[in-house]
Tab-separated table of C-alpha atoms and ligand atoms in Angstrom:
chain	number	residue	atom	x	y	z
A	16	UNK	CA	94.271	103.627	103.359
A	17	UNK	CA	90.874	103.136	104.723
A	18	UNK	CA	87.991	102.076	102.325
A	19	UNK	CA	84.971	103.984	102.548
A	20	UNK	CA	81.598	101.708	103.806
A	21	UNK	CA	80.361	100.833	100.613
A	22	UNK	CA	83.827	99.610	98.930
A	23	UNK	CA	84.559	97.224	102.187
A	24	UNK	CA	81.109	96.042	101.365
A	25	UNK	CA	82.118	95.032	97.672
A	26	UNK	CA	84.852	93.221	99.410
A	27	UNK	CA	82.952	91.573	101.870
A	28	UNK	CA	79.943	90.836	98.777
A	29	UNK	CA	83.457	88.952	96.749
A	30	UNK	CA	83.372	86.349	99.276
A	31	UNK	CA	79.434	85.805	99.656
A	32	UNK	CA	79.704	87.395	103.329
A	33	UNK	CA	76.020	88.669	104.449
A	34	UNK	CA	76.197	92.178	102.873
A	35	UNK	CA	72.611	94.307	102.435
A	36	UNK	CA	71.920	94.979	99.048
A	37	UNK	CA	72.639	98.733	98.684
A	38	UNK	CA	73.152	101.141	96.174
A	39	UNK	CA	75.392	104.005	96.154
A	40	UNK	CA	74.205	107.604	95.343
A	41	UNK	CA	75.838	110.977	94.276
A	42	UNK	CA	74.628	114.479	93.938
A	43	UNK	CA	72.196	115.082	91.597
A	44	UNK	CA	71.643	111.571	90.815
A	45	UNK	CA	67.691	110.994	90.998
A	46	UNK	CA	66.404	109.415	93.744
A	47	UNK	CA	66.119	105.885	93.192
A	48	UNK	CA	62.717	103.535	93.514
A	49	UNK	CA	63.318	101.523	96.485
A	50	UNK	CA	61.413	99.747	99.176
A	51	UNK	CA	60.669	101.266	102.414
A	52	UNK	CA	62.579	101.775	105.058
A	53	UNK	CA	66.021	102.544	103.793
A	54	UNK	CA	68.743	103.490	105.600
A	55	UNK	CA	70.765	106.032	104.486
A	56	UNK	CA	74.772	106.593	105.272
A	57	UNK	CA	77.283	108.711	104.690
A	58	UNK	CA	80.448	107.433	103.087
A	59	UNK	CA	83.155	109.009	104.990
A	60	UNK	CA	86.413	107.582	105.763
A	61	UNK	CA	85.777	107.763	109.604
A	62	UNK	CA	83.743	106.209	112.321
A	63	UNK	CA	81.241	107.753	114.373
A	64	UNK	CA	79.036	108.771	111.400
A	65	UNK	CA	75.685	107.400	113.185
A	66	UNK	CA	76.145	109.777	116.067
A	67	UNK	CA	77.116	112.675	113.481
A	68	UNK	CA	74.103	112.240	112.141
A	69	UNK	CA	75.359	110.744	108.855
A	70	UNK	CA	73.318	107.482	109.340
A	71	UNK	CA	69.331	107.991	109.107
A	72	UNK	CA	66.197	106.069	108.326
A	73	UNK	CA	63.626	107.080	105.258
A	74	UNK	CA	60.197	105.698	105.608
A	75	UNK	CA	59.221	106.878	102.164
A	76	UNK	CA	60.335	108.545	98.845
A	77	UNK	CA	59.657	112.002	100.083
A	78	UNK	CA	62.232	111.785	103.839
A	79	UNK	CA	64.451	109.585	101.478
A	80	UNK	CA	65.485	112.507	98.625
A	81	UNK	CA	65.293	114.967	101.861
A	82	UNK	CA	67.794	112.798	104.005
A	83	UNK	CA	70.101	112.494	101.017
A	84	UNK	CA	70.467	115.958	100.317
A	85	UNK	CA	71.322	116.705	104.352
A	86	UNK	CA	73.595	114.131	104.483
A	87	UNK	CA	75.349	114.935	101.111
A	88	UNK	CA	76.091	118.265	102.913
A	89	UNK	CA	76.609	117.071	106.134
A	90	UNK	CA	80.750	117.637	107.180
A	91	UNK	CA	81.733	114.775	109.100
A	92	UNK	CA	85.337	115.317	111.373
A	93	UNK	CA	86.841	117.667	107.934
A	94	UNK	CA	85.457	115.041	105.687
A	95	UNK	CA	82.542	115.996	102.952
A	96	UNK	CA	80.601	112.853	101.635
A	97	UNK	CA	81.215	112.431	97.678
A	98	UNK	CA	77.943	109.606	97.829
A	99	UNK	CA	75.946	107.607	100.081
A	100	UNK	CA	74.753	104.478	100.677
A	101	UNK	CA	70.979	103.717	100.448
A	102	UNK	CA	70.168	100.036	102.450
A	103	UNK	CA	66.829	98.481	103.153
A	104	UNK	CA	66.633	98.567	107.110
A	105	UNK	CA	67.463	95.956	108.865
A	106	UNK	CA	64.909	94.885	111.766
A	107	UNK	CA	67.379	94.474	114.459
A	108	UNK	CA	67.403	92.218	117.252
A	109	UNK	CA	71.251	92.781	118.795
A	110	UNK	CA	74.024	94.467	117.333
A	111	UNK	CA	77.444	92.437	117.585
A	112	UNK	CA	81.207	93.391	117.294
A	113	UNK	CA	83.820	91.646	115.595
A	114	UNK	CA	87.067	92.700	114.329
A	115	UNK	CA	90.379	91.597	112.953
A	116	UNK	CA	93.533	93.111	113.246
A	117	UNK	CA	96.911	93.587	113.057
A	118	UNK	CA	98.608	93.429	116.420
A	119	UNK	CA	102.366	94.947	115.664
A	120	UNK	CA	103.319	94.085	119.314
A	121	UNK	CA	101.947	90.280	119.345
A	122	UNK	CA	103.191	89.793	116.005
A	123	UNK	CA	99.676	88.328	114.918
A	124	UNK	CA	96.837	88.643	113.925
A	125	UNK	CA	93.947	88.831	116.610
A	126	UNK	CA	89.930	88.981	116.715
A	127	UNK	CA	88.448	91.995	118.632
A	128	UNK	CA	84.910	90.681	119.966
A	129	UNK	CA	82.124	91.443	121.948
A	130	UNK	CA	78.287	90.937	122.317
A	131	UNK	CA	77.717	94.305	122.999
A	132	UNK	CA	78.259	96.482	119.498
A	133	UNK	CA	76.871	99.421	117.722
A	134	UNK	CA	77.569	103.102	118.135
A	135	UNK	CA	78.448	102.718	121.975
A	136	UNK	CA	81.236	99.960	122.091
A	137	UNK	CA	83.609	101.844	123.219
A	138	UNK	CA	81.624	102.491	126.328
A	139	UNK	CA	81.974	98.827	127.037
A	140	UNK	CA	85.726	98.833	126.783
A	141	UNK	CA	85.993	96.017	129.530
A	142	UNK	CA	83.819	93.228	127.715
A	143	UNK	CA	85.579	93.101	124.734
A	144	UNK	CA	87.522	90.112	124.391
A	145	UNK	CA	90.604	89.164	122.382
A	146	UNK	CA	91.208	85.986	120.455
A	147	UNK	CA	94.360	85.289	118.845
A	148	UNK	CA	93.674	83.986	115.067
A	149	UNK	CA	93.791	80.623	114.221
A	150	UNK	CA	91.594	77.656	113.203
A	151	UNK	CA	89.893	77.029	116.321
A	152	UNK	CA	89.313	80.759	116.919
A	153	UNK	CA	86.165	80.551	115.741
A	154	UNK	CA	84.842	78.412	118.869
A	155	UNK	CA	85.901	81.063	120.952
A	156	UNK	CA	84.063	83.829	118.579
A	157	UNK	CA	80.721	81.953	118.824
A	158	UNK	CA	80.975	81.370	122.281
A	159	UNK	CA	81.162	85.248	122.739
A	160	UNK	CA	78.717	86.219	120.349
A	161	UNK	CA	76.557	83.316	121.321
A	162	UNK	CA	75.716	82.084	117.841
A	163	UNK	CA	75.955	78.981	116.002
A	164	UNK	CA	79.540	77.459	115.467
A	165	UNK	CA	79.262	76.618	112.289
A	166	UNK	CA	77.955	79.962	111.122
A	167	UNK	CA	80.916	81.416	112.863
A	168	UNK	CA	83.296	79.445	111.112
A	169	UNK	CA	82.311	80.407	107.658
A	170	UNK	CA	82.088	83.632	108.270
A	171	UNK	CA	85.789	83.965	109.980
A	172	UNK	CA	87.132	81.770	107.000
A	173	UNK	CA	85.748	84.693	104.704
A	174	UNK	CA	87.130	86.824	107.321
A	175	UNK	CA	90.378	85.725	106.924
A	176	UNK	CA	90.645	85.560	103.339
A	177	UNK	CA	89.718	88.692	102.921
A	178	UNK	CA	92.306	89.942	105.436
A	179	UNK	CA	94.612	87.924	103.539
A	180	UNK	CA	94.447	88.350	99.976
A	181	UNK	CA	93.908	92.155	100.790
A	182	UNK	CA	96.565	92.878	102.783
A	183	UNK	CA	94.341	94.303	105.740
A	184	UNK	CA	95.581	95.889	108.657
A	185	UNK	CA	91.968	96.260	110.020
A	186	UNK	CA	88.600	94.703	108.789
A	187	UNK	CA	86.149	95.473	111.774
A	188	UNK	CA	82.580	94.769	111.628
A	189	UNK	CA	80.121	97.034	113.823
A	190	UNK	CA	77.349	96.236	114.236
A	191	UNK	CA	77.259	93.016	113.181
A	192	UNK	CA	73.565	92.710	113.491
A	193	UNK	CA	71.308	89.946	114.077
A	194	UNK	CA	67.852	90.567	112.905
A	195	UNK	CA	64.485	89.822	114.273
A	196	UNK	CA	64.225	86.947	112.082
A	197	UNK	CA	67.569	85.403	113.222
A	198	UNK	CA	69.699	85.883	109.733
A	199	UNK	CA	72.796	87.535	110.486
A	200	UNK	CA	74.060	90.682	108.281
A	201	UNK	CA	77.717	92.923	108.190
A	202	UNK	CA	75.874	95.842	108.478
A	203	UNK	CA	78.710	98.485	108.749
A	204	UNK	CA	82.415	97.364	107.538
A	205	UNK	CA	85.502	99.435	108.121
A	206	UNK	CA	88.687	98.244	106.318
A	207	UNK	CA	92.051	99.428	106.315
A	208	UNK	CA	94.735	98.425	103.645
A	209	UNK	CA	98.269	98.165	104.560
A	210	UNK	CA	99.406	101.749	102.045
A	211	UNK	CA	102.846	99.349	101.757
A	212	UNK	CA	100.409	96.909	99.993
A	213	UNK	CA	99.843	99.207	97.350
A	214	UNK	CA	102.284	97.760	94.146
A	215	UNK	CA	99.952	94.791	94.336
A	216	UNK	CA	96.595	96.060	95.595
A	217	UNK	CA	96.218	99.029	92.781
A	218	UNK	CA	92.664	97.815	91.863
A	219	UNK	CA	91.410	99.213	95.075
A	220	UNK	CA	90.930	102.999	94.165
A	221	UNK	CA	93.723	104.551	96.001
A	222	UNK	CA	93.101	108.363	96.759
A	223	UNK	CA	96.100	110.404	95.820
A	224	UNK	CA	97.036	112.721	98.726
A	225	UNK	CA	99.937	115.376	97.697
A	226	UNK	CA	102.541	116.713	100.038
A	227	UNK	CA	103.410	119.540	97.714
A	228	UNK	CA	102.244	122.854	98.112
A	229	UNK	CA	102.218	125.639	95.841
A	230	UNK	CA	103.558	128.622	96.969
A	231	UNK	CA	103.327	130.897	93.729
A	232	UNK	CA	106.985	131.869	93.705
A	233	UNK	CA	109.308	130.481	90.622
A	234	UNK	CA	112.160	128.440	92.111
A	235	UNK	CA	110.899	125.059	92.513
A	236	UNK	CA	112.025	122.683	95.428
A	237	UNK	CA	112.511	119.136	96.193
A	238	UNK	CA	113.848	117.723	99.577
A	239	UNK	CA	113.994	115.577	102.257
A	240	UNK	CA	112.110	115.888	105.715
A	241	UNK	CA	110.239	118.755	106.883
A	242	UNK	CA	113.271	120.057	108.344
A	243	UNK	CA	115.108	120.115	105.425
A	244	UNK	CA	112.383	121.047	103.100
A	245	UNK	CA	111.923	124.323	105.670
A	246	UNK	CA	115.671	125.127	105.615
A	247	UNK	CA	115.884	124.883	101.609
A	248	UNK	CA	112.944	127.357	101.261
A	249	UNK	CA	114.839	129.679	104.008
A	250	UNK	CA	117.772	129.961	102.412
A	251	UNK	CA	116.052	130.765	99.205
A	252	UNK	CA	113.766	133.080	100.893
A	253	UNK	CA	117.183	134.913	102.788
A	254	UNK	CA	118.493	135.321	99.222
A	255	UNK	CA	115.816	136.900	97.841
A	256	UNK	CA	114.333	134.117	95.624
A	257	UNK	CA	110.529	132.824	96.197
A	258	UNK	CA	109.949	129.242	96.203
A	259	UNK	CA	107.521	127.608	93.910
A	260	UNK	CA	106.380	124.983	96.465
A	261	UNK	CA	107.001	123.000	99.272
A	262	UNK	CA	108.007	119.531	98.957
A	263	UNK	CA	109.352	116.755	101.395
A	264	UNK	CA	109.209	113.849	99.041
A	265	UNK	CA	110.369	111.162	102.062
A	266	UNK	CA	111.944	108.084	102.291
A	267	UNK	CA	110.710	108.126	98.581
A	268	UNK	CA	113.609	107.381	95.707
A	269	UNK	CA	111.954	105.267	92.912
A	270	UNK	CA	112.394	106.799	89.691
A	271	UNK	CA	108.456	107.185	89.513
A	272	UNK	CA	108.526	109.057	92.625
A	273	UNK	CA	111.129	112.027	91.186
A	274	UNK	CA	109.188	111.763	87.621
A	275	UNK	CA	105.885	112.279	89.148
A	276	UNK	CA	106.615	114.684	91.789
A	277	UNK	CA	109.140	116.865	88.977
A	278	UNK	CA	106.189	117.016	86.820
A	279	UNK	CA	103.790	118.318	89.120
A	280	UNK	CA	106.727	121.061	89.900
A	281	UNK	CA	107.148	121.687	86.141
A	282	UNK	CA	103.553	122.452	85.842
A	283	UNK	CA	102.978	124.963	88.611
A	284	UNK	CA	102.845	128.450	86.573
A	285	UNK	CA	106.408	130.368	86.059
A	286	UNK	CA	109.043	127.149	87.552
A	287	UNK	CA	112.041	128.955	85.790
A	288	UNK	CA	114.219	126.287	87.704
A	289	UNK	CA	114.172	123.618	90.889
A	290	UNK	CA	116.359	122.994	93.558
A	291	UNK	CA	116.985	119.497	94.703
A	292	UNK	CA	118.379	119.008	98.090
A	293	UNK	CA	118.782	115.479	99.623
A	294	UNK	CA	120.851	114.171	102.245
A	295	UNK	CA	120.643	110.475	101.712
A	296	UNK	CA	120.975	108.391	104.943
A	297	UNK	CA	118.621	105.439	104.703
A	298	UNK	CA	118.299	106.245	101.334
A	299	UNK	CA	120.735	106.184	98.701
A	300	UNK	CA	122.380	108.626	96.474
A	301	UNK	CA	122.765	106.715	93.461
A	302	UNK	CA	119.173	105.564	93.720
A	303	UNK	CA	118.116	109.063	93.306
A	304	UNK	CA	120.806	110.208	90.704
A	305	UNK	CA	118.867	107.795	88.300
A	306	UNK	CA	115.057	109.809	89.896
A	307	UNK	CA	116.643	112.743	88.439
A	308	UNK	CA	118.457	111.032	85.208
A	309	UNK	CA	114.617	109.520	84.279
A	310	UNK	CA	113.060	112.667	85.303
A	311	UNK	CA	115.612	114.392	82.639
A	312	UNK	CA	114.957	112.036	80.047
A	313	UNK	CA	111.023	111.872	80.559
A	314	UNK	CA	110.138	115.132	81.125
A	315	UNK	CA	110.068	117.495	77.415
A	316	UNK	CA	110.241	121.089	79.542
A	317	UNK	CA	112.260	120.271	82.685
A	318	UNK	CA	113.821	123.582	84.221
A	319	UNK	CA	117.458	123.771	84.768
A	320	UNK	CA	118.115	121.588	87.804
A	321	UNK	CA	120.035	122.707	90.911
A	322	UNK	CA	121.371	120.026	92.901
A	323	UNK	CA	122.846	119.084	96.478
A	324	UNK	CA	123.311	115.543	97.063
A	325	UNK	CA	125.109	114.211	100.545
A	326	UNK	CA	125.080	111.328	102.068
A	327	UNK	CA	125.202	107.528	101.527
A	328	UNK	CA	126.777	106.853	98.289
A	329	UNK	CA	127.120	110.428	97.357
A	330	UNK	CA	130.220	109.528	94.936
A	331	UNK	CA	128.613	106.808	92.515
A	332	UNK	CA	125.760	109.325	91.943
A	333	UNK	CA	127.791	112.228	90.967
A	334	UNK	CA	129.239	109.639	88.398
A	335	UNK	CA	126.187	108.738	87.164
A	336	UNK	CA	125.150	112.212	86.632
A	337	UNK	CA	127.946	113.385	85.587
A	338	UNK	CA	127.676	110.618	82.751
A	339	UNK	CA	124.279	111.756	81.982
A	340	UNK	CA	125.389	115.588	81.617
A	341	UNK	CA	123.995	116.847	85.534
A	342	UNK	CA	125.961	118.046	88.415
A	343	UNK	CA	126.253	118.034	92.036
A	344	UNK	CA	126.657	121.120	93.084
A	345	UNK	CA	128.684	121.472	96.362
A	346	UNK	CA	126.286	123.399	98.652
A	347	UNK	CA	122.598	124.480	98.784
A	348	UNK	CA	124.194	127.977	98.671
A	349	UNK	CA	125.585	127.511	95.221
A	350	UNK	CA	122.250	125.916	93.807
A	351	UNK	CA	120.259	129.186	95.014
A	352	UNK	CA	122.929	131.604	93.562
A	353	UNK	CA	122.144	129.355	90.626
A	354	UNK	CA	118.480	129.175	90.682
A	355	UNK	CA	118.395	132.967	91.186
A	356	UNK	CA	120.106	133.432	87.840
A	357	UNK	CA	116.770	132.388	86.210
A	358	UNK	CA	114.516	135.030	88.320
B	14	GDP	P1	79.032	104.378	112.318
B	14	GDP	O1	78.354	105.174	113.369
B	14	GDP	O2	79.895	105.259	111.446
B	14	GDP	O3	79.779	103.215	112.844
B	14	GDP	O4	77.871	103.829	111.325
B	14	GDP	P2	77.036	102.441	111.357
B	14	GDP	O5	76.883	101.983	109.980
B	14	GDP	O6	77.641	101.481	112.298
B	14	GDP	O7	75.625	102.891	111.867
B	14	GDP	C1	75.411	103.379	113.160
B	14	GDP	C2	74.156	102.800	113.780
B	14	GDP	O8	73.039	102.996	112.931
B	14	GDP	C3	74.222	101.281	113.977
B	14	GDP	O9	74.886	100.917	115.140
B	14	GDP	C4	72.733	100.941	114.035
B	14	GDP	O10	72.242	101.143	115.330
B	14	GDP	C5	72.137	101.953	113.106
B	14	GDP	N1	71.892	101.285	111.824
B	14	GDP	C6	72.778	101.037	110.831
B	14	GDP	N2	72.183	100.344	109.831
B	14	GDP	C7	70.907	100.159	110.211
B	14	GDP	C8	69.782	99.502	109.619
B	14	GDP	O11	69.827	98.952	108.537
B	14	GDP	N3	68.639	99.512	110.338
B	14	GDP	C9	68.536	100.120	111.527
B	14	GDP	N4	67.367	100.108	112.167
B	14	GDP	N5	69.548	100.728	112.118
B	14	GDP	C10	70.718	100.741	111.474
B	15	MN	MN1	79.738	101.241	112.652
């Protein structure tokens, strides 16, 4: 997940790291009284807002409530702006580039730098530098960014204990601008959390994003892959039925996963019963035998369930649900002959 501008900031504001004191602003919200110039950005989760025109200077209260309301409509790459972020201007003198990251490949953790940041620094591909991450790194970082060591050691100690404790994949910092009067600022901060991270990271404001679809029909579906998620609503299609949705739940077998995503089946309008069809092969089929067993027990107005289960450990589950009153049907034929029943 990446964290829009202003919640990076918070993050970066935990540990004392030179942050601008902004505010955040949604529609219809009055314009707030603040001192001239502001700058004004978009919170989108993508880069390239400045040469979108998402980023803008106000010089007074009258451009400010203007600029907001453009920007508030402004679509940048699919992505509408819920708020913005109002900051007094910063007086620049150069506009750095530092990053950390996770290198997959390296199997470490690595600083991205280069003297030459800001909306272009892509165009200056060949002077970025990379610096593996370590206690002496910082040297290296100052020497690049020509400022003061011990500046630059702070700062990547915050760095790093941010990218720590928050289980970052990506905290990058551009610009990192130096001002007129020599202080240094993080005057734009991307981060992005590892989504595995999640279970212990939930106080970050995670967006849901839903792979089901509604469809409209009343024979709801859960499965496996695309593929398989395709072929299940073919079938049903081919024997006259109308699926409720479309669902590839994934790699995904926790209980919570089959109670949640059951729920949000149960409560499309007219689910007169749901298909479940899973072949299990990294996954397991006992695992998702007790999905379906909580999902029973949890949820007051399941639909008759209609389910296919092959794969790894396909025996133990039918026992379980046997136990628990549920069967395993013995193709995805048979569960649509049974789902159509309920039509
Ligand atoms: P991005 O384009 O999405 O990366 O958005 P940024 O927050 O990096 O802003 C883009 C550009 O706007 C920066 O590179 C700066 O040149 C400019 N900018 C951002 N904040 C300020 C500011 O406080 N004062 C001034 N003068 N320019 C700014
Ligand atoms: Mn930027």
């Amino acid at each position: 997940m990446q964290l829009l501008e202003y919640q990076a900031k918070n993050l970066l504001r935990e540990v004392e790291l030179p942050v601008p004191e902004g505010l955040v602003l949604r529609a219809g919200e009055p314009i707030p009284e603040v001192t001239f110039p502001v700058v004004v950005k978009s919170q989108v989760p993508v880069g390239g807002r400045g040469k979108a025109g998402g980023v803008k200077l106000a010089q007074n209260k009258k451009e400010l409530s203007s600029i907001v309301a453009t920007i508030l409509q402004l679509e940048i790459k699919g992505h509408k702006p819920e708020c913005v972020l109002v900051e007094p201007a910063l007086n620049i003198e150069s506009e750095l580039y530092l990053a950390l990251r996770v290198n997959r490949d390296k199997r470490r953790v690595e600083y991205i730098v280069t003297r030459n940041g800001g909306v272009s620094v892509e165009s200056h591909a060949e002077e970025v530098r990379v610096v593996p991450a370590d206690e002496e790194s910082y040297l290296q970082v100052a020497e690049i960014l020509q400022l003061e060591a011990v500046a630059v050691k702070k700062m990547c100690q915050k760095f790093m204990t941010i990218f720590h404790d928050d289980d970052c994949l990506l905290l990058e910092i551009n610009p990192l601008i130096v001002t007129k009067d020599g202080d240094i600022f993080c005057a734009d901060a991307k981060i992005e959390i590892d989504d595995n991270a999640r279970f212990r990271q939930e106080n970050l404001g995670w967006t849901e994003t839903s792979n089901l679809k509604p469809l409209g029909g009343n024979i709801g579906v859960v499965a496996n892959g695309a593929g398989m998620a395709m072929s299940t609503m073919d079938t049903i299609y081919a024997a006259g039925g109308k699926p409720a949705n479309f669902l590839d739940i994934g790699g995904g077998t926790g209980e919570d996963v089959f109670v949640k995503n059951l729920h949000k089946i149960t409560d499309l309008p007219n689910v007169q019963s749901i298909i479940v069809n899973i072949f299990a092969g990294i996954t397991r089929c006992d695992e998702i035998a007790k999905g379906l067993i909580a999902a029973r027990e949890r949820i007051v107005d399941l639909p008759p369930l209609y389910i296919r289960l092959e794969g790894t450990n396909r025996d133990k589950a039918v026992e379980l649900l046997a136990e628990a009153g549920m069967e395993v049907l013995p193709s995805l034929q048979a569960c649509v002959e049974g789902a159509l029943k309920h039509v």
